[in-house]
């Protein structure tokens, strides 16, 4: 499974989101077959074509628009519990 | 024993002296320390090394597009024109200083952990790219001061200075961060902090009765600037067009020769193409930075969490954007205005008088640091605070990079420099400290580090921990007014 973590520049907050997503996946024991990548808003649409899941903030959702991957809004990038909770339904399917 | 010397020399020269391999090794070691599976260790290390090589490839593209612009500006204005872009100057400088700065980065991170563990400054700076930029900046100014032979000294002093600034700046910004976020769980880990604090203070003075920016309804029209590829290309096209047209009017022959066009139309389009090339180069560099950091930062963070449990993470500036999206837009616009006004002041007065370079406004630094300044200004002074705070930030990030250029040595002529406020003042202070004899330089650097740690610790204990709230009077005024209206 490929997951893309998106922020404006793709080097600061998205790396943070990537780390916390990996942590959440490890806690669920689902890190073996998941690959998390950080991306900026410009390349996110391209990256989302081959991904299963896009994680981003509420403000950037409209910029990403309609993509084949499922888009999930994360309100607090530092909150592993929130990420876990939002990822669980997707992982368990 | 001769074979041992040969082996050590090989490792030293062919592996540990090549920045890309060094970064790859550091990442791999970090991932091993976190007990990640071997596949992730190999993949992570290799990706980090390749990311660093991508950085170099992008630097070539950017330099090729900056050179004609620099020549053009020099030809029409007689002064050096510089576009501060951290990624660009880092990519250019890492060719020469990459290995030194990689050691500064790793040791500096350890120094930060020691300070976070044993002083009141419980912050873990996690903004990987700013760590990398600061490590490189310190390597450059210290090497210019101490000389290339003393690279071991550059590493030790650089690591101390890097570790210090990474715990000191979040502490100074924490009262405002508490005000903005409403709790004490995250800190500001971005080297534009001097600009944010100035914006917060300026906002408090000017916006005593101003309401929050978030009560304004704003069009979504400027949000496309969040896309850094668009923002970079757009600002570069503007800058290139201004100087291409100016050149064609003032010195048509030189302008045509520099840009390589046969007539006016071809010259303009050649400038346009160069501007887009700059955007291409920056996109390549960003891809490289992202690839390196995506592997390196998790390795660092995992280690930090084990050493200093419970410390506040100091994070990148966009973390505060959701708290005041309108403040971000206002701050960006006024910061850009502040940059333009200051550019005018430099061109008319400071360049002829002091030889300061012309710092051209880049959209990306003005968007991110101006936006951050808008959020800080809004927290203490509402709409007026956000506008004034952004403007103050714009002035700061135009003056400081010009001053910083004076201590960068040869690198000062590469038409780019470090953009954010803290790079400016910290780099300049360190650069001036090490200008004299080496011994004095080391002493002054240690003194600077000691003063900063003591000042920040006192600030943390006396101000942050006692719960000082910036702009409390305005909050009381607004609450009273609201109560009166209700």
XYZ file of C-alpha atoms in Angstrom:
579
model
C 0.000 0.000 0.000
C 1.328 3.414 -0.929
C 0.470 6.457 1.210
C 1.312 10.058 0.273
C 1.673 12.730 3.008
C 1.133 16.214 1.550
C 2.018 19.750 2.684
C 2.764 23.017 0.860
C 6.511 22.555 0.294
C 6.808 18.830 0.926
C 9.819 19.154 3.226
C 8.619 20.271 6.669
C 5.197 19.334 7.925
C 4.704 16.497 5.446
C 7.860 14.784 6.721
C 6.400 15.108 10.209
C 3.123 13.638 8.983
C 5.045 10.835 7.261
C 6.858 9.983 10.501
C 3.704 9.964 12.581
C 1.875 7.926 9.959
C 4.687 5.358 10.029
C 4.449 5.328 13.808
C 0.692 4.771 13.608
C 1.181 1.955 11.090
C 3.791 0.316 13.328
C 1.402 0.442 16.270
C -1.241 -1.291 14.171
C 1.348 -3.782 12.947
C 0.712 -2.763 9.351
C 4.070 -1.199 8.514
C 5.501 -4.150 6.583
C 3.557 -3.657 3.366
C 2.970 0.110 3.617
C 5.207 2.731 2.023
C 4.760 6.352 3.142
C 6.085 9.188 0.984
C 6.200 12.958 1.603
C 5.119 15.256 -1.253
C 4.497 18.946 -1.915
C 1.191 20.255 -3.168
C 2.531 20.605 -6.734
C 3.551 16.980 -7.177
C 0.875 15.508 -4.912
C -1.655 15.084 -7.692
C 0.872 13.096 -9.736
C 1.941 11.005 -6.749
C -1.694 10.347 -5.873
C -2.264 8.603 -9.218
C -0.246 5.591 -8.119
C -1.060 5.795 -4.410
C -3.825 4.206 -2.389
C -4.154 6.949 0.172
C -3.445 10.684 0.464
C -3.123 12.369 3.871
C -3.225 16.167 4.112
C -4.615 19.178 5.994
C -8.095 20.665 5.609
C -6.733 23.762 3.823
C -4.923 21.807 1.122
C -7.710 19.365 0.275
C -9.236 21.684 -2.340
C -5.868 22.218 -4.013
C -5.440 18.479 -4.480
C -8.930 18.156 -5.950
C -10.256 14.877 -7.300
C -7.663 12.084 -7.413
C -8.022 8.308 -7.833
C -6.664 7.736 -4.306
C -8.730 8.122 -1.165
C -8.017 11.481 0.520
C -8.063 11.719 4.330
C -7.878 15.032 6.210
C -5.649 15.068 9.289
C -6.389 18.022 11.591
C -3.355 17.694 13.843
C -0.242 16.313 12.131
C 1.428 15.685 15.496
C -1.401 13.578 16.881
C -0.594 9.901 16.318
C -3.871 8.859 17.951
C -5.895 10.849 15.410
C -3.917 9.404 12.498
C -4.326 5.865 13.860
C -8.043 6.329 14.285
C -8.502 7.654 10.738
C -6.241 5.017 9.157
C -7.715 2.010 10.951
C -10.825 1.552 8.751
C -8.670 1.711 5.607
C -6.004 -0.679 6.889
C -8.472 -3.249 8.133
C -10.221 -3.521 4.782
C 51.020 -1.744 8.864
C 51.105 0.072 5.585
C 47.912 -1.602 4.380
C 46.030 -0.179 7.389
C 47.049 3.353 6.446
C 45.899 2.704 2.890
C 42.532 1.384 4.080
C 42.000 4.282 6.502
C 42.999 6.769 3.864
C 40.589 5.168 1.416
C 37.717 5.316 3.927
C 38.580 8.886 4.877
C 39.038 10.256 1.375
C 36.663 8.196 -0.756
C 33.751 7.669 1.670
C 33.716 9.972 4.701
C 34.783 12.979 2.642
C 31.958 12.553 0.119
C 28.867 14.312 1.552
C 26.342 12.041 -0.181
C 27.882 8.802 1.193
C 28.287 10.385 4.605
C 24.600 11.391 4.779
C 23.613 7.910 3.581
C 25.764 6.280 6.277
C 24.401 8.553 9.023
C 20.837 7.720 8.007
C 21.598 4.002 7.893
C 23.251 4.115 11.347
C 20.270 6.027 12.767
C 17.820 3.488 11.335
C 19.937 0.622 12.717
C 19.900 2.247 16.166
C 16.094 2.257 15.947
C 16.198 -1.486 15.059
C 14.446 -1.093 11.717
C 14.474 -4.149 9.392
C 17.588 -4.436 7.217
C 15.670 -3.685 4.015
C 14.570 -0.297 5.396
C 18.124 0.423 6.580
C 19.638 -0.231 3.148
C 16.795 1.512 1.285
C 16.799 4.523 3.607
C 20.567 4.975 3.464
C 20.685 4.642 -0.313
C 17.759 7.019 -0.819
C 19.319 9.645 1.471
C 22.610 9.428 -0.456
C 20.837 9.740 -3.798
C 18.748 12.642 -2.524
C 21.973 14.467 -1.810
C 23.208 13.808 -5.348
C 19.881 15.092 -6.746
C 20.525 18.289 -4.767
C 23.790 18.750 -6.647
C 22.125 18.143 -10.007
C 19.506 20.822 -9.256
C 22.198 23.257 -8.138
C 23.761 23.098 -11.609
C 20.466 24.041 -13.274
C 19.808 26.891 -10.849
C 23.306 28.345 -11.122
C 23.088 28.302 -14.909
C 19.903 30.370 -14.759
C 21.084 32.747 -11.997
C 24.354 33.717 -13.679
C 22.836 35.687 -16.614
C 20.409 37.412 -14.215
C 23.282 38.425 -11.948
C 25.225 39.796 -14.912
C 22.156 41.659 -16.142
C 21.459 43.289 -12.765
C 25.100 44.214 -12.342
C 25.133 45.718 -15.819
C 22.019 47.895 -15.393
C 22.287 48.892 -11.717
C 25.998 48.541 -11.023
C 25.153 46.545 -7.887
C 25.011 42.847 -7.081
C 21.471 41.437 -7.115
C 20.751 38.459 -4.887
C 17.717 36.190 -4.536
C 17.782 34.548 -1.113
C 16.738 30.912 -1.503
C 17.941 28.551 1.222
C 17.680 25.454 -0.932
C 19.704 27.015 -3.740
C 22.551 28.361 -1.606
C 22.658 25.037 0.270
C 22.899 23.066 -2.944
C 25.669 25.338 -4.249
C 27.616 25.425 -0.978
C 27.380 21.718 -0.203
C 29.763 20.938 -3.035
C 32.609 22.461 -1.040
C 31.345 22.363 2.557
C 29.070 19.310 2.414
C 31.261 16.875 4.358
C 32.104 19.381 7.118
C 28.458 20.353 7.489
C 27.346 16.720 7.708
C 29.585 16.274 10.778
C 28.331 19.594 12.203
C 24.755 18.353 11.680
C 25.200 15.048 13.512
C 27.292 16.445 16.382
C 25.036 19.519 16.631
C 22.006 17.270 16.972
C 23.722 15.457 19.856
C 24.622 18.805 21.474
C 20.945 19.802 21.222
C 19.902 16.564 22.949
C 22.366 17.262 25.787
C 20.984 20.814 26.280
C 17.398 19.558 26.099
C 18.203 16.893 28.697
C 20.113 19.027 31.195
C 18.841 22.643 30.883
C 15.305 24.087 31.214
C 15.245 24.321 27.394
C 13.248 21.142 26.746
C 12.857 21.443 22.981
C 13.619 18.988 20.195
C 14.140 20.858 16.936
C 12.697 18.672 14.201
C 12.626 20.913 11.128
C 15.145 18.874 9.185
C 15.764 21.250 6.303
C 16.474 24.189 8.614
C 18.887 22.033 10.590
C 20.677 21.216 7.349
C 20.745 24.895 6.238
C 22.038 26.126 9.600
C 24.729 23.406 9.724
C 25.895 24.460 6.294
C 25.795 28.191 7.046
C 27.855 27.688 10.210
C 30.338 25.502 8.316
C 30.752 28.227 5.699
C 31.253 31.209 8.043
C 33.505 29.240 10.413
C 35.631 27.921 7.531
C 35.944 31.465 6.169
C 37.089 32.558 9.657
C 39.314 29.640 10.756
C 40.637 28.538 7.379
C 40.240 25.210 5.584
C 43.086 23.433 7.420
C 41.218 23.644 10.722
C 38.126 21.730 9.610
C 38.077 19.700 12.878
C 37.749 22.963 14.808
C 34.973 24.110 12.462
C 33.103 20.877 13.240
C 33.428 21.226 17.044
C 32.570 24.939 17.263
C 29.877 24.592 14.571
C 28.216 21.699 16.408
C 28.128 23.700 19.661
C 26.615 26.748 17.922
C 24.083 24.608 16.033
C 22.960 22.719 19.134
C 22.572 25.982 21.068
C 20.479 27.819 18.479
C 18.150 24.812 18.076
C 17.049 24.923 21.750
C 17.333 28.697 22.270
C 15.046 29.978 19.498
C 12.047 27.753 20.342
C 12.279 28.959 23.974
C 12.198 32.630 22.951
C 9.157 32.054 20.716
C 7.233 29.906 23.197
C 5.043 32.622 24.851
C 3.601 33.496 21.421
C 3.279 29.839 20.443
C 1.279 29.232 23.641
C -0.936 32.193 22.760
C -1.481 30.965 19.178
C -2.026 27.257 19.800
C -3.768 27.602 23.158
C -1.583 25.052 24.937
C 2.056 24.245 25.659
C 2.552 21.093 23.597
C 4.302 22.279 20.441
C 7.062 24.831 19.807
C 8.338 26.854 16.869
C 11.312 25.195 15.173
C 11.984 27.492 12.227
C 14.888 29.869 11.737
C 12.629 32.786 10.836
C 11.900 33.113 14.565
C 13.510 36.540 15.066
C 11.049 37.817 12.439
C 8.088 36.144 14.184
C 8.983 37.540 17.593
C 9.455 41.003 16.051
C 6.051 40.606 14.360
C 4.440 39.555 17.637
C 5.963 42.531 19.456
C 5.111 45.011 16.671
C 1.574 43.651 16.554
C 1.177 44.128 20.291
C 2.275 47.768 20.088
C 0.176 48.764 17.066
C -2.951 46.620 17.271
C -4.178 47.409 20.783
C -7.856 47.384 19.833
C -7.815 45.519 16.547
C -10.036 42.483 16.003
C -8.776 39.119 14.778
C -8.046 38.556 11.066
C -10.158 35.431 11.242
C -13.351 37.495 11.419
C -12.746 38.707 7.842
C -14.137 36.823 4.866
C -11.328 36.459 2.338
C -11.271 35.259 -1.277
C -9.412 31.978 -1.870
C -7.614 33.597 -4.831
C -4.111 33.665 -3.371
C -3.994 30.101 -2.158
C -2.305 28.943 -5.385
C 0.889 30.451 -3.962
C 1.077 27.523 -1.570
C 2.303 25.599 -4.572
C 5.990 26.392 -4.361
C 6.668 25.502 -8.010
C 4.134 28.098 -9.159
C 5.268 30.716 -6.652
C 8.962 30.287 -7.473
C 8.509 30.395 -11.245
C 6.120 33.346 -11.039
C 8.394 35.502 -8.900
C 11.399 34.646 -11.051
C 9.529 35.509 -14.285
C 8.609 38.881 -12.755
C 12.174 39.607 -11.657
C 13.655 38.474 -14.983
C 11.126 40.531 -16.983
C 11.795 43.697 -14.971
C 15.538 43.502 -15.531
C 15.335 42.271 -19.149
C 13.125 45.219 -20.124
C 15.197 47.652 -18.059
C 18.330 46.259 -19.746
C 16.823 46.569 -23.227
C 16.002 50.227 -22.552
C 19.230 51.209 -20.788
C 21.872 49.071 -22.502
C 20.260 47.094 -25.342
C 23.491 45.606 -26.693
C 24.779 44.259 -23.373
C 21.325 42.929 -22.463
C 21.018 41.038 -25.754
C 24.508 39.614 -25.370
C 23.988 38.497 -21.760
C 20.676 36.774 -22.456
C 21.656 35.591 -25.934
C 18.838 36.991 -28.091
C 19.154 38.492 -31.589
C 16.410 41.089 -31.153
C 14.296 42.542 -28.342
C 11.594 39.863 -28.597
C 14.064 37.000 -28.557
C 15.861 38.564 -25.585
C 12.643 38.839 -23.580
C 11.752 35.230 -24.355
C 15.269 34.076 -23.515
C 14.810 35.753 -20.133
C 11.428 34.049 -19.729
C 12.987 30.661 -20.494
C 15.797 31.281 -17.982
C 13.240 32.190 -15.318
C 11.389 28.901 -15.872
C 14.736 27.047 -15.750
C 15.233 28.515 -12.279
C 11.864 27.065 -11.253
C 12.929 23.712 -12.721
C 16.199 23.770 -10.784
C 14.485 24.619 -7.504
C 11.952 21.824 -8.065
C 14.809 19.353 -8.580
C 16.587 20.615 -5.463
C 13.380 20.340 -3.423
C 12.931 16.785 -4.607
C 16.452 16.067 -3.387
C 15.853 17.778 -0.022
C 12.606 15.848 0.409
C 14.296 12.543 -0.370
C 17.110 13.190 2.126
C 14.842 14.458 4.902
C 12.201 11.781 4.439
C 14.852 9.294 5.566
C 17.101 11.352 7.835
C 14.566 13.105 10.092
C 12.716 9.954 11.225
C 16.073 8.417 12.148
C 16.942 11.517 14.203
C 13.534 11.841 15.845
C 13.437 8.236 16.966
C 16.729 8.708 18.778
C 15.656 12.057 20.303
C 12.472 10.568 21.773
C 14.471 7.934 23.626
C 16.950 10.440 25.085
C 14.628 13.296 26.110
C 11.153 11.894 26.697
C 8.450 14.521 27.102
C 10.303 17.378 25.430
C 8.230 19.644 23.180
C 8.814 19.107 19.463
C 9.841 22.341 17.689
C 8.205 22.249 14.264
C 8.172 23.974 10.890
C 6.303 27.294 10.473
C 3.266 25.991 8.502
C 2.206 24.260 11.732
C 0.752 27.626 12.894
C -0.985 28.451 9.578
C -4.269 26.668 10.418
C -4.663 28.870 13.526
C -5.072 32.030 11.387
C -5.318 31.373 7.608
C -6.349 34.993 6.894
C -3.430 36.218 8.982
C -1.144 34.159 6.710
C -2.417 35.945 3.588
C -2.230 39.418 5.140
C 1.242 38.722 6.512
C 2.456 37.448 3.146
C 1.225 40.539 1.270
C 2.597 43.067 3.759
C 5.867 41.148 4.088
C 6.295 41.336 0.319
C 5.541 45.072 0.475
C 8.104 45.440 3.273
C 10.656 43.615 1.114
C 10.038 45.934 -1.842
C 10.265 49.102 0.270
C 13.492 47.892 1.864
C 14.894 46.981 -1.551
C 14.244 50.591 -2.565
C 16.041 51.868 0.539
C 19.034 49.616 -0.175
C 19.170 50.664 -3.830
C 18.981 54.397 -3.097
C 20.952 54.675 0.127
C 22.524 51.543 1.661
C 24.132 50.179 -1.494
C 26.008 53.370 -2.398
C 26.855 54.058 1.282
C 27.772 50.597 2.624
C 27.950 48.385 -0.459
C 25.041 46.172 0.630
C 23.761 43.860 -2.123
C 20.275 44.288 -3.616
C 18.101 41.587 -2.029
C 15.279 40.799 -4.453
C 12.024 39.563 -2.919
C 11.403 35.833 -3.375
C 7.777 34.691 -3.151
C 8.575 31.524 -1.205
C 10.384 33.085 1.792
C 7.864 35.944 1.939
C 4.970 33.485 1.835
C 6.266 31.202 4.574
C 7.941 33.659 6.954
C 5.578 36.537 6.108
C 2.639 34.196 6.656
C 4.091 33.099 9.981
C 4.658 36.727 10.990
C 1.011 37.412 10.111
C -0.116 34.662 12.492
C 2.138 35.963 15.304
C 1.053 39.578 14.678
C -2.603 38.574 14.677
C -2.216 36.744 17.973
C -1.165 39.941 19.745
C -2.631 42.721 17.592
C -5.413 41.437 15.348
C -5.725 42.720 11.770
C -3.446 45.705 12.272
C -0.976 43.505 14.125
C -0.890 40.958 11.294
C -0.301 43.672 8.680
C 2.399 45.463 10.687
C 3.997 42.182 11.759
C 4.235 40.999 8.153
C 5.765 44.294 7.064
C 8.358 44.195 9.854
C 9.255 40.636 8.836
C 9.641 41.757 5.204
C 12.086 44.482 6.238
C 14.055 42.044 8.412
C 14.401 39.334 5.747
C 15.638 41.894 3.224
C 18.205 43.692 5.410
C 19.665 40.670 7.242
C 20.550 38.579 4.144
C 22.362 41.627 2.706
C 24.432 41.947 5.882
C 25.054 38.188 6.021
C 26.596 38.263 2.532
C 29.488 40.263 3.968
C 30.695 37.287 6.063
C 30.109 34.479 3.548
C 33.469 34.889 1.791
C 33.632 33.677 -1.811
C 30.167 32.206 -1.546
C 28.848 35.774 -1.225
C 29.225 36.143 -4.988
C 26.950 33.273 -6.000
C 23.798 35.444 -6.492
C 21.918 33.610 -3.773
C 22.047 33.498 0.023
C 20.255 32.221 3.122
C 16.879 33.959 3.420
C 15.375 33.616 6.883
C 15.918 36.005 9.784
C 17.884 33.779 12.166
C 20.348 32.732 9.478
C 20.959 36.451 8.996
C 21.645 37.599 12.548
C 23.215 34.390 13.851
C 25.408 33.904 10.788
C 26.545 37.527 10.911
C 27.340 37.412 14.654
C 29.278 34.158 14.315
C 31.025 35.425 11.188
C 32.132 38.609 12.943
C 33.265 36.646 16.026
C 35.696 34.527 14.013
C 37.138 37.299 11.829
C 40.153 37.865 14.090
C 42.756 35.352 15.313
C 41.555 31.745 15.671
C 41.883 31.614 19.484
C 39.838 34.779 19.948
C 37.270 33.465 17.473
C 36.817 30.223 19.435
C 36.475 32.155 22.719
C 33.939 34.596 21.254
C 31.905 31.721 19.773
C 31.796 29.920 23.133
C 30.858 33.212 24.806
C 28.019 33.748 22.299
C 26.725 30.213 22.891
C 26.917 30.640 26.703
C 25.130 34.006 26.682
C 22.335 32.603 24.489
C 21.808 29.498 26.633
C 21.759 31.504 29.884
C 19.430 34.180 28.450
C 17.050 31.578 27.030
C 17.076 29.532 30.246
C 16.253 32.621 32.324
C 13.529 33.544 29.823
C 12.129 30.003 29.965
C 12.016 29.884 33.784
C 11.016 33.487 34.492
C 8.716 34.234 31.546
C 7.495 31.112 29.748
C 6.969 28.906 32.800
C 5.284 31.710 34.747
C 2.725 31.955 31.975
C 3.243 35.455 30.525
C 0.706 36.017 27.754
C 1.692 38.531 25.069
C -1.111 40.978 24.274
C -3.202 40.149 27.353
C -4.473 43.746 27.647
C -5.983 43.582 24.155
C -7.702 40.294 24.973
C -9.225 41.896 28.052
C -10.328 44.935 26.022
C -11.950 42.807 23.303
C -13.672 40.573 25.852
C -15.031 43.630 27.656
C -16.287 45.135 24.399
C -17.954 41.901 23.426
C -19.634 41.702 26.824
C -20.847 45.312 26.444
C -22.315 44.538 23.013
C -24.058 41.376 24.121
